[in-house]
Amino acid sequence: MSESVERINERLASDYEAGFVTDVENDSLPPGLDEDTVRAISARKNEPEWLLEWRLKAFAKWKTLTEPEWAHVSYQKIDFQALSYYSAPKGQGDGPKSLDEVDPEILRTYEKLGIPLHEQKRLAGVVAVDVVFDSVSIHTTFKDKLAEAGVIFCPISEAVKDHPELVKKYLGTVVPISDNFYACLNSAVFSDGSFVFIPKGVTCPMELSTYFRINAMNTGQFERTLIIAEEGASVSYLEGCTAPMRDENQLHAAVVELIALDDAKIKYSTVQNWYMGDEEGRGGVYNFVTKRGLCKGRNSHISWTQVETGSAITWKYPSVVLRGDNSIGEFYSVALTRGRQQADTGTKMIHMGKNTRSTIISKGISAARSENCYRGLVRVAPTAEGARNFTQCDSLLIGDTCGAHTFPYIESRNNSAVIEHEASTSKVSDDQLFLCQQRGLDPEKAVSMIVNGFCKEVFRELPMEFAVEAGKLLEISLEGSVG
Amino acid sequence: MQDAFKSTALAAAEGASDAPWLAARRTQSRDAFSALALPDRKVEGWKYNDLSKVYGEAVQLTSASDLAVARELAADTLALEAPTVTLVDGQYCAELSRLPSGLNATSFSEASAEQHASLAQSLGTQARADGQAFVLLNEALNQDGVLVEVGSGESPAESLHILNLRTAAGTAAPRVWVSVGENAQLTIAEHHLCAEGVASFDLPVSELHIGANSTVHHYRFALSQSGGRHIGRVATRQERDSRYYAYLAVLGGDFNRLDFGLDLQGQHCESELYGLYMCRGQEHTDIHLAVDHALPHCDSKEVFRGMAAEQGKAVFNGRIHIHQDAQKTNAELSNRNLLLSRTAEINTKPELEIYADDVKCAHGATVGQLDPEALFYLRSRGTPLEAAQSLLSYGFINEVLLAMPDQAIAGLVTPRVDAFFNDLEKG
């Protein structure tokens, strides 16, 4: 078995296909972070005074905070003064007006990654895409079609100019600037991201999608996403990420805020495939992300689905605050770690409203010398009459040099609430493999099938295209696994 | 507040045991305690603990014990007519002890020079691993303790009881060292009892070392009336092929904290831990469990049931750590809790930390209330609501109570459980 485990791990160390660098001229701020950096970012984006003040407030707060150390990860401390906080492809400082203005080099990058920007080339045309390259948003597709339905989908920097009242009303209401170290840093220096507004009663006519790419060296990417679904609205949003292979670590500290009013539904799916570093753990992206949704209205529904296969370190807890009565929060996650990856990920479900319900399904797969950790919190406030939670965390270990951990926090302060948590750990068992092989499957397919079955509950929550992509990502990672 | 607590603790340590064989260790522990930052809510392991209940009062060793109260507290246990070693407010009490004949159990103060020499070597080797502040404080304040030695091949027929009685306000820091040789057997019951209205502060530490192929049944009951504060530590180490069964109960007392550590240092060990904790009024109970699987082929099972009523607050933290070498481990933990009132609170965290792939580990935790349908069923058959509630609650905790093989010992807990429900019914 040990030989086959070695081969699994060999395959797992396979190439990172998105690891190329795009050669475009950058307009970057010099490394370093002080008040002037914050002002410079704000100035480059021609931001209104209120936003600059908001940023400065966040920066002042950030200086008083210390890096959190409770996560089950270890890494060299980040030198925040050595990072560049803004990087834009030259000539794109204010965002291109149309696709013709976009550097062809960048377009080729996205084509290589399989994200064609030319709308006419889309066969079905069912997905609208906002593309973020380093610090700026490059292009948003299908804007007109969305506008017809009343949906606003644009880079957040544009929203600040065109819809200041909406941004002002909602920005920082779910993740306040002082929330945590990285969220606070993001609030001070965030560069771009997506803004989505679905007006009352509208079902967004297509899937919305953002594609993030870190290209420049020594930069941090700090995007900010804000999604608002008004009464009775519904939207499904997808997010994908890649970065070139570099020896240095890149920092990605995003903040995502979701707000669902009465009867609204937001579904947020992520396929995260940042560069994970090499076998020795050199390089790779530090993915320190704060994602939180607020079920503000009655009967609102927020659902997070994530497939995490990349990043050197993942520190990410997409959460739902269930404030409205009868609101529903869901979290479906597959986290695969290999090489020397470290993932500390999970969710928080904060039950405040009556009859709120939450479901957590987390699947962790760890291989090689990686650490995979589920950390979750289910909190039932005294006001959450009749709250209900079900949590299931399963881990699969491949090889004996990796780790799989579970740290679930359960806090109940209402005696009418019912909370259930269960977790299990296992490996791809010899019996299962034998059964599959006996029926004529080769070992490789058998492992892939078993792992896919292990993740099925999560994959079926993903929109079709993403489910296919996620399945493939796992397949590539596990190909040739047994021998 | 912490500073005041610390300085009174250090002053109190001056009055601790002056036994010369312990002197070196005591000084060392006192210095270590003095240098250590005391835990507060910001420390992960103490985040649900309101330590102001502990730090709010000065540390002072109990000087005047009330023997009449002690007699009353000890009555039920002594009625079992089993060998008993009794400490009253941290000091050995010959009158309430019944030293065994077939088994070597004695207080530290009565032990031989030879035993002192070996104790000086072994004390703290298991409990102190993580340098816990309150274990160090126990060592600095310790006045007396109980030493139990079971030689290889011995299996005393009678169970051994250790009574730790609290009759007067103040601090006591008793210590227990149990050493069981190879192929031996022992049933040991630790009782921590505190009389009504006594503002006691208890810092007991017990260490058990279980030799190869031995079996130990360990009962540990912390039953106090109102007023008591208890910060306890149990550290058990198992050698190969040994079997260890522990039965814990924590009821009553203003503030309870128990750190229970189980260290599986041999192959083919088997361990089962059963625990019950119930709190009401303003009571606070926190059970921290840490099971360490270091070697392969060991099985462990943990079953904990908790209840919180009125403004009671219960905390459970169950951690199973499987090291890289511990292949073929089976570990399962189940923690279920009942919230009996709107104002009670339960926080639970079952943790798994796993570094080996060929293992079967699972944990489950629930927090909820009595099943309304089951209640309805009973009421529709004429059972009054309160009776139906306690019937179902008993069903809930019986998984722990009925796991105790010696029902005579279990019988020492059941009256307290009855009283808990009776008081609740009365409101």
PDB file of N, CA and C in Angstrom, chain A residues 5 70 72 371 377 382 385 397-427, chain B residues 44 47-48 319 324 327-328 339-369:
ATOM      1  N   VAL A   5       0.646   4.669  -2.159  1.00  0.00           N
ATOM      2  CA  VAL A   5       0.485   5.993  -1.549  1.00  0.00           C
ATOM      3  C   VAL A   5       1.523   6.948  -2.106  1.00  0.00           C
ATOM      4  N   TRP A  70      -4.636  31.854  15.974  1.00  0.00           N
ATOM      5  CA  TRP A  70      -5.339  30.677  16.472  1.00  0.00           C
ATOM      6  C   TRP A  70      -5.506  29.575  15.448  1.00  0.00           C
ATOM      7  N   HIS A  72      -4.847  26.615  12.730  1.00  0.00           N
ATOM      8  CA  HIS A  72      -3.925  25.482  12.763  1.00  0.00           C
ATOM      9  C   HIS A  72      -3.020  25.518  11.534  1.00  0.00           C
ATOM     10  N   GLU A 371      -1.965  19.678   5.636  1.00  0.00           N
ATOM     11  CA  GLU A 371      -2.799  19.755   6.837  1.00  0.00           C
ATOM     12  C   GLU A 371      -4.160  20.296   6.426  1.00  0.00           C
ATOM     13  N   LEU A 377     -18.295  27.097  13.669  1.00  0.00           N
ATOM     14  CA  LEU A 377     -19.021  27.569  14.854  1.00  0.00           C
ATOM     15  C   LEU A 377     -20.513  27.554  14.540  1.00  0.00           C
ATOM     16  N   PRO A 382     -30.195  33.419  22.371  1.00  0.00           N
ATOM     17  CA  PRO A 382     -31.422  33.170  23.130  1.00  0.00           C
ATOM     18  C   PRO A 382     -32.685  33.492  22.327  1.00  0.00           C
ATOM     19  N   GLU A 385     -35.575  30.992  18.684  1.00  0.00           N
ATOM     20  CA  GLU A 385     -36.564  29.980  19.023  1.00  0.00           C
ATOM     21  C   GLU A 385     -36.640  28.951  17.897  1.00  0.00           C
ATOM     22  N   LEU A 397      -8.096  10.598   4.462  1.00  0.00           N
ATOM     23  CA  LEU A 397      -6.644  10.770   4.500  1.00  0.00           C
ATOM     24  C   LEU A 397      -6.002   9.863   3.474  1.00  0.00           C
ATOM     25  N   ILE A 398      -5.023  10.391   2.755  1.00  0.00           N
ATOM     26  CA  ILE A 398      -4.268   9.585   1.804  1.00  0.00           C
ATOM     27  C   ILE A 398      -2.807   9.662   2.227  1.00  0.00           C
ATOM     28  N   GLY A 399      -2.313   8.601   2.821  1.00  0.00           N
ATOM     29  CA  GLY A 399      -0.933   8.586   3.298  1.00  0.00           C
ATOM     30  C   GLY A 399      -0.869   8.963   4.771  1.00  0.00           C
ATOM     31  N   ASP A 400       0.266   8.646   5.401  1.00  0.00           N
ATOM     32  CA  ASP A 400       0.338   8.851   6.844  1.00  0.00           C
ATOM     33  C   ASP A 400       1.190  10.058   7.219  1.00  0.00           C
ATOM     34  N   THR A 401       1.442  10.943   6.252  1.00  0.00           N
ATOM     35  CA  THR A 401       2.218  12.123   6.606  1.00  0.00           C
ATOM     36  C   THR A 401       1.351  13.374   6.594  1.00  0.00           C
ATOM     37  N   CYS A 402       0.063  13.183   6.337  1.00  0.00           N
ATOM     38  CA  CYS A 402      -0.813  14.346   6.309  1.00  0.00           C
ATOM     39  C   CYS A 402      -1.644  14.396   7.593  1.00  0.00           C
ATOM     40  N   GLY A 403      -2.385  15.455   7.752  1.00  0.00           N
ATOM     41  CA  GLY A 403      -3.205  15.579   8.950  1.00  0.00           C
ATOM     42  C   GLY A 403      -4.614  16.018   8.592  1.00  0.00           C
ATOM     43  N   ALA A 404      -5.584  15.540   9.357  1.00  0.00           N
ATOM     44  CA  ALA A 404      -6.971  15.972   9.155  1.00  0.00           C
ATOM     45  C   ALA A 404      -7.559  16.265  10.522  1.00  0.00           C
ATOM     46  N   HIS A 405      -8.083  17.455  10.680  1.00  0.00           N
ATOM     47  CA  HIS A 405      -8.518  17.869  12.002  1.00  0.00           C
ATOM     48  C   HIS A 405      -9.916  18.463  11.973  1.00  0.00           C
ATOM     49  N   THR A 406     -10.587  18.385  13.082  1.00  0.00           N
ATOM     50  CA  THR A 406     -11.932  18.951  13.180  1.00  0.00           C
ATOM     51  C   THR A 406     -12.050  19.734  14.477  1.00  0.00           C
ATOM     52  N   PHE A 407     -12.408  20.993  14.380  1.00  0.00           N
ATOM     53  CA  PHE A 407     -12.619  21.811  15.580  1.00  0.00           C
ATOM     54  C   PHE A 407     -13.986  22.487  15.514  1.00  0.00           C
ATOM     55  N   PRO A 408     -15.041  21.788  15.843  1.00  0.00           N
ATOM     56  CA  PRO A 408     -16.361  22.413  15.771  1.00  0.00           C
ATOM     57  C   PRO A 408     -16.746  23.053  17.099  1.00  0.00           C
ATOM     58  N   TYR A 409     -17.159  24.295  17.073  1.00  0.00           N
ATOM     59  CA  TYR A 409     -17.635  24.960  18.279  1.00  0.00           C
ATOM     60  C   TYR A 409     -19.156  24.971  18.222  1.00  0.00           C
ATOM     61  N   ILE A 410     -19.791  24.540  19.288  1.00  0.00           N
ATOM     62  CA  ILE A 410     -21.248  24.552  19.339  1.00  0.00           C
ATOM     63  C   ILE A 410     -21.661  25.329  20.579  1.00  0.00           C
ATOM     64  N   GLU A 411     -22.407  26.396  20.389  1.00  0.00           N
ATOM     65  CA  GLU A 411     -22.822  27.210  21.524  1.00  0.00           C
ATOM     66  C   GLU A 411     -24.332  27.377  21.462  1.00  0.00           C
ATOM     67  N   SER A 412     -25.024  26.850  22.444  1.00  0.00           N
ATOM     68  CA  SER A 412     -26.481  26.938  22.408  1.00  0.00           C
ATOM     69  C   SER A 412     -27.010  27.667  23.625  1.00  0.00           C
ATOM     70  N   ARG A 413     -27.821  28.660  23.388  1.00  0.00           N
ATOM     71  CA  ARG A 413     -28.413  29.397  24.487  1.00  0.00           C
ATOM     72  C   ARG A 413     -29.927  29.442  24.348  1.00  0.00           C
ATOM     73  N   ASN A 414     -30.467  28.467  23.631  1.00  0.00           N
ATOM     74  CA  ASN A 414     -31.919  28.401  23.547  1.00  0.00           C
ATOM     75  C   ASN A 414     -32.333  26.950  23.638  1.00  0.00           C
ATOM     76  N   ASN A 415     -33.228  26.653  24.585  1.00  0.00           N
ATOM     77  CA  ASN A 415     -33.533  25.246  24.820  1.00  0.00           C
ATOM     78  C   ASN A 415     -34.502  24.658  23.803  1.00  0.00           C
ATOM     79  N   SER A 416     -35.006  25.476  22.871  1.00  0.00           N
ATOM     80  CA  SER A 416     -35.865  24.893  21.846  1.00  0.00           C
ATOM     81  C   SER A 416     -35.065  24.596  20.575  1.00  0.00           C
ATOM     82  N   ALA A 417     -33.782  24.889  20.616  1.00  0.00           N
ATOM     83  CA  ALA A 417     -32.943  24.648  19.438  1.00  0.00           C
ATOM     84  C   ALA A 417     -32.451  23.206  19.426  1.00  0.00           C
ATOM     85  N   VAL A 418     -32.263  22.684  18.245  1.00  0.00           N
ATOM     86  CA  VAL A 418     -31.683  21.351  18.122  1.00  0.00           C
ATOM     87  C   VAL A 418     -30.438  21.450  17.251  1.00  0.00           C
ATOM     88  N   ILE A 419     -29.336  21.003  17.790  1.00  0.00           N
ATOM     89  CA  ILE A 419     -28.067  21.089  17.065  1.00  0.00           C
ATOM     90  C   ILE A 419     -27.463  19.696  16.998  1.00  0.00           C
ATOM     91  N   GLU A 420     -27.056  19.302  15.816  1.00  0.00           N
ATOM     92  CA  GLU A 420     -26.418  17.992  15.688  1.00  0.00           C
ATOM     93  C   GLU A 420     -25.106  18.157  14.954  1.00  0.00           C
ATOM     94  N   HIS A 421     -24.114  17.477  15.438  1.00  0.00           N
ATOM     95  CA  HIS A 421     -22.819  17.531  14.754  1.00  0.00           C
ATOM     96  C   HIS A 421     -22.278  16.121  14.659  1.00  0.00           C
ATOM     97  N   GLU A 422     -21.801  15.742  13.494  1.00  0.00           N
ATOM     98  CA  GLU A 422     -21.093  14.474  13.444  1.00  0.00           C
ATOM     99  C   GLU A 422     -19.899  14.584  12.517  1.00  0.00           C
ATOM    100  N   ALA A 423     -18.869  13.850  12.871  1.00  0.00           N
ATOM    101  CA  ALA A 423     -17.665  13.900  12.063  1.00  0.00           C
ATOM    102  C   ALA A 423     -17.090  12.508  11.977  1.00  0.00           C
ATOM    103  N   SER A 424     -16.473  12.214  10.862  1.00  0.00           N
ATOM    104  CA  SER A 424     -15.808  10.923  10.750  1.00  0.00           C
ATOM    105  C   SER A 424     -14.526  11.082   9.959  1.00  0.00           C
ATOM    106  N   THR A 425     -13.633  10.151  10.144  1.00  0.00           N
ATOM    107  CA  THR A 425     -12.377  10.166   9.410  1.00  0.00           C
ATOM    108  C   THR A 425     -12.115   8.774   8.883  1.00  0.00           C
ATOM    109  N   SER A 426     -11.680   8.690   7.660  1.00  0.00           N
ATOM    110  CA  SER A 426     -11.396   7.360   7.128  1.00  0.00           C
ATOM    111  C   SER A 426     -10.387   7.482   5.997  1.00  0.00           C
ATOM    112  N   LYS A 427     -10.055   6.368   5.382  1.00  0.00           N
ATOM    113  CA  LYS A 427      -9.190   6.413   4.207  1.00  0.00           C
ATOM    114  C   LYS A 427      -9.894   5.667   3.083  1.00  0.00           C
TER     115      LYS A 427
ATOM    116  N   GLU B  44      -7.604  30.051  24.670  1.00  0.00           N
ATOM    117  CA  GLU B  44      -8.592  29.198  24.009  1.00  0.00           C
ATOM    118  C   GLU B  44      -9.252  28.196  24.968  1.00  0.00           C
ATOM    119  N   LYS B  47     -11.948  29.845  27.255  1.00  0.00           N
ATOM    120  CA  LYS B  47     -12.739  30.936  26.696  1.00  0.00           C
ATOM    121  C   LYS B  47     -14.168  30.993  27.228  1.00  0.00           C
ATOM    122  N   TYR B  48     -14.712  29.857  27.674  1.00  0.00           N
ATOM    123  CA  TYR B  48     -16.078  29.887  28.183  1.00  0.00           C
ATOM    124  C   TYR B  48     -16.133  30.002  29.712  1.00  0.00           C
ATOM    125  N   ARG B 319     -11.197  16.276  23.108  1.00  0.00           N
ATOM    126  CA  ARG B 319     -10.192  16.309  22.055  1.00  0.00           C
ATOM    127  C   ARG B 319      -9.556  14.935  21.916  1.00  0.00           C
ATOM    128  N   GLN B 324       1.016  10.251  14.344  1.00  0.00           N
ATOM    129  CA  GLN B 324       1.329   9.613  13.068  1.00  0.00           C
ATOM    130  C   GLN B 324       1.532   8.101  13.205  1.00  0.00           C
ATOM    131  N   GLN B 327      -1.509   4.077  13.906  1.00  0.00           N
ATOM    132  CA  GLN B 327      -2.357   3.459  12.877  1.00  0.00           C
ATOM    133  C   GLN B 327      -3.303   2.454  13.539  1.00  0.00           C
ATOM    134  N   LYS B 328      -4.339   2.103  12.817  1.00  0.00           N
ATOM    135  CA  LYS B 328      -5.321   1.114  13.293  1.00  0.00           C
ATOM    136  C   LYS B 328      -5.975   1.532  14.603  1.00  0.00           C
ATOM    137  N   LEU B 339     -30.690  20.992  27.148  1.00  0.00           N
ATOM    138  CA  LEU B 339     -30.912  22.322  27.716  1.00  0.00           C
ATOM    139  C   LEU B 339     -32.309  22.305  28.314  1.00  0.00           C
ATOM    140  N   LEU B 340     -32.400  22.484  29.621  1.00  0.00           N
ATOM    141  CA  LEU B 340     -33.705  22.335  30.262  1.00  0.00           C
ATOM    142  C   LEU B 340     -34.428  23.649  30.503  1.00  0.00           C
ATOM    143  N   SER B 341     -33.776  24.754  30.252  1.00  0.00           N
ATOM    144  CA  SER B 341     -34.505  26.009  30.429  1.00  0.00           C
ATOM    145  C   SER B 341     -34.050  27.038  29.414  1.00  0.00           C
ATOM    146  N   ARG B 342     -34.814  28.097  29.300  1.00  0.00           N
ATOM    147  CA  ARG B 342     -34.529  29.116  28.300  1.00  0.00           C
ATOM    148  C   ARG B 342     -33.259  29.890  28.612  1.00  0.00           C
ATOM    149  N   THR B 343     -32.876  29.903  29.876  1.00  0.00           N
ATOM    150  CA  THR B 343     -31.745  30.745  30.261  1.00  0.00           C
ATOM    151  C   THR B 343     -30.447  29.962  30.439  1.00  0.00           C
ATOM    152  N   ALA B 344     -30.529  28.657  30.288  1.00  0.00           N
ATOM    153  CA  ALA B 344     -29.318  27.852  30.444  1.00  0.00           C
ATOM    154  C   ALA B 344     -28.475  27.934  29.172  1.00  0.00           C
ATOM    155  N   GLU B 345     -27.244  27.481  29.277  1.00  0.00           N
ATOM    156  CA  GLU B 345     -26.332  27.612  28.139  1.00  0.00           C
ATOM    157  C   GLU B 345     -25.431  26.382  28.042  1.00  0.00           C
ATOM    158  N   ILE B 346     -25.239  25.907  26.832  1.00  0.00           N
ATOM    159  CA  ILE B 346     -24.323  24.786  26.643  1.00  0.00           C
ATOM    160  C   ILE B 346     -23.365  25.102  25.503  1.00  0.00           C
ATOM    161  N   ASN B 347     -22.097  24.905  25.760  1.00  0.00           N
ATOM    162  CA  ASN B 347     -21.085  25.084  24.719  1.00  0.00           C
ATOM    163  C   ASN B 347     -20.309  23.784  24.602  1.00  0.00           C
ATOM    164  N   THR B 348     -20.245  23.257  23.414  1.00  0.00           N
ATOM    165  CA  THR B 348     -19.502  22.013  23.282  1.00  0.00           C
ATOM    166  C   THR B 348     -18.586  22.046  22.073  1.00  0.00           C
ATOM    167  N   LYS B 349     -17.475  21.384  22.186  1.00  0.00           N
ATOM    168  CA  LYS B 349     -16.507  21.349  21.087  1.00  0.00           C
ATOM    169  C   LYS B 349     -15.811  19.995  21.057  1.00  0.00           C
ATOM    170  N   PRO B 350     -16.289  19.073  20.248  1.00  0.00           N
ATOM    171  CA  PRO B 350     -15.568  17.808  20.105  1.00  0.00           C
ATOM    172  C   PRO B 350     -14.491  17.992  19.045  1.00  0.00           C
ATOM    173  N   GLU B 351     -13.261  17.719  19.382  1.00  0.00           N
ATOM    174  CA  GLU B 351     -12.175  17.981  18.429  1.00  0.00           C
ATOM    175  C   GLU B 351     -11.514  16.687  17.985  1.00  0.00           C
ATOM    176  N   LEU B 352     -11.114  16.659  16.727  1.00  0.00           N
ATOM    177  CA  LEU B 352     -10.307  15.539  16.247  1.00  0.00           C
ATOM    178  C   LEU B 352      -9.039  16.115  15.641  1.00  0.00           C
ATOM    179  N   GLU B 353      -7.915  15.551  16.023  1.00  0.00           N
ATOM    180  CA  GLU B 353      -6.663  15.974  15.393  1.00  0.00           C
ATOM    181  C   GLU B 353      -5.955  14.706  14.957  1.00  0.00           C
ATOM    182  N   ILE B 354      -5.868  14.503  13.655  1.00  0.00           N
ATOM    183  CA  ILE B 354      -5.477  13.188  13.156  1.00  0.00           C
ATOM    184  C   ILE B 354      -4.297  13.268  12.202  1.00  0.00           C
ATOM    185  N   TYR B 355      -3.275  12.485  12.487  1.00  0.00           N
ATOM    186  CA  TYR B 355      -2.079  12.472  11.642  1.00  0.00           C
ATOM    187  C   TYR B 355      -1.784  11.080  11.068  1.00  0.00           C
ATOM    188  N   ALA B 356      -2.717  10.140  11.224  1.00  0.00           N
ATOM    189  CA  ALA B 356      -2.508   8.795  10.691  1.00  0.00           C
ATOM    190  C   ALA B 356      -3.669   8.469   9.772  1.00  0.00           C
ATOM    191  N   ASP B 357      -3.399   7.695   8.693  1.00  0.00           N
ATOM    192  CA  ASP B 357      -4.492   7.522   7.728  1.00  0.00           C
ATOM    193  C   ASP B 357      -5.340   6.291   7.966  1.00  0.00           C
ATOM    194  N   ASP B 358      -4.760   5.238   8.531  1.00  0.00           N
ATOM    195  CA  ASP B 358      -5.538   4.011   8.657  1.00  0.00           C
ATOM    196  C   ASP B 358      -6.236   3.949  10.015  1.00  0.00           C
ATOM    197  N   VAL B 359      -7.135   4.859  10.233  1.00  0.00           N
ATOM    198  CA  VAL B 359      -7.801   4.931  11.531  1.00  0.00           C
ATOM    199  C   VAL B 359      -9.301   5.102  11.321  1.00  0.00           C
ATOM    200  N   LYS B 360     -10.034   4.751  12.319  1.00  0.00           N
ATOM    201  CA  LYS B 360     -11.465   5.025  12.275  1.00  0.00           C
ATOM    202  C   LYS B 360     -11.794   5.945  13.427  1.00  0.00           C
ATOM    203  N   CYS B 361     -12.157   7.149  13.118  1.00  0.00           N
ATOM    204  CA  CYS B 361     -12.463   8.094  14.176  1.00  0.00           C
ATOM    205  C   CYS B 361     -13.789   8.757  13.879  1.00  0.00           C
ATOM    206  N   ALA B 362     -14.543   8.963  14.901  1.00  0.00           N
ATOM    207  CA  ALA B 362     -15.807   9.654  14.696  1.00  0.00           C
ATOM    208  C   ALA B 362     -16.154  10.393  15.962  1.00  0.00           C
ATOM    209  N   HIS B 363     -16.814  11.502  15.826  1.00  0.00           N
ATOM    210  CA  HIS B 363     -17.390  12.111  17.003  1.00  0.00           C
ATOM    211  C   HIS B 363     -18.761  12.670  16.654  1.00  0.00           C
ATOM    212  N   GLY B 364     -19.586  12.752  17.653  1.00  0.00           N
ATOM    213  CA  GLY B 364     -20.909  13.306  17.441  1.00  0.00           C
ATOM    214  C   GLY B 364     -21.249  14.163  18.631  1.00  0.00           C
ATOM    215  N   ALA B 365     -21.926  15.259  18.393  1.00  0.00           N
ATOM    216  CA  ALA B 365     -22.342  16.125  19.493  1.00  0.00           C
ATOM    217  C   ALA B 365     -23.728  16.652  19.184  1.00  0.00           C
ATOM    218  N   THR B 366     -24.557  16.694  20.175  1.00  0.00           N
ATOM    219  CA  THR B 366     -25.885  17.271  19.978  1.00  0.00           C
ATOM    220  C   THR B 366     -26.235  18.163  21.161  1.00  0.00           C
ATOM    221  N   VAL B 367     -27.042  19.159  20.877  1.00  0.00           N
ATOM    222  CA  VAL B 367     -27.615  19.972  21.946  1.00  0.00           C
ATOM    223  C   VAL B 367     -29.099  20.092  21.606  1.00  0.00           C
ATOM    224  N   GLY B 368     -29.942  19.787  22.555  1.00  0.00           N
ATOM    225  CA  GLY B 368     -31.364  19.866  22.252  1.00  0.00           C
ATOM    226  C   GLY B 368     -32.197  19.811  23.511  1.00  0.00           C
ATOM    227  N   GLN B 369     -33.453  19.477  23.353  1.00  0.00           N
ATOM    228  CA  GLN B 369     -34.313  19.353  24.524  1.00  0.00           C
ATOM    229  C   GLN B 369     -35.018  18.005  24.456  1.00  0.00           C
TER     230      GLN B 369
END
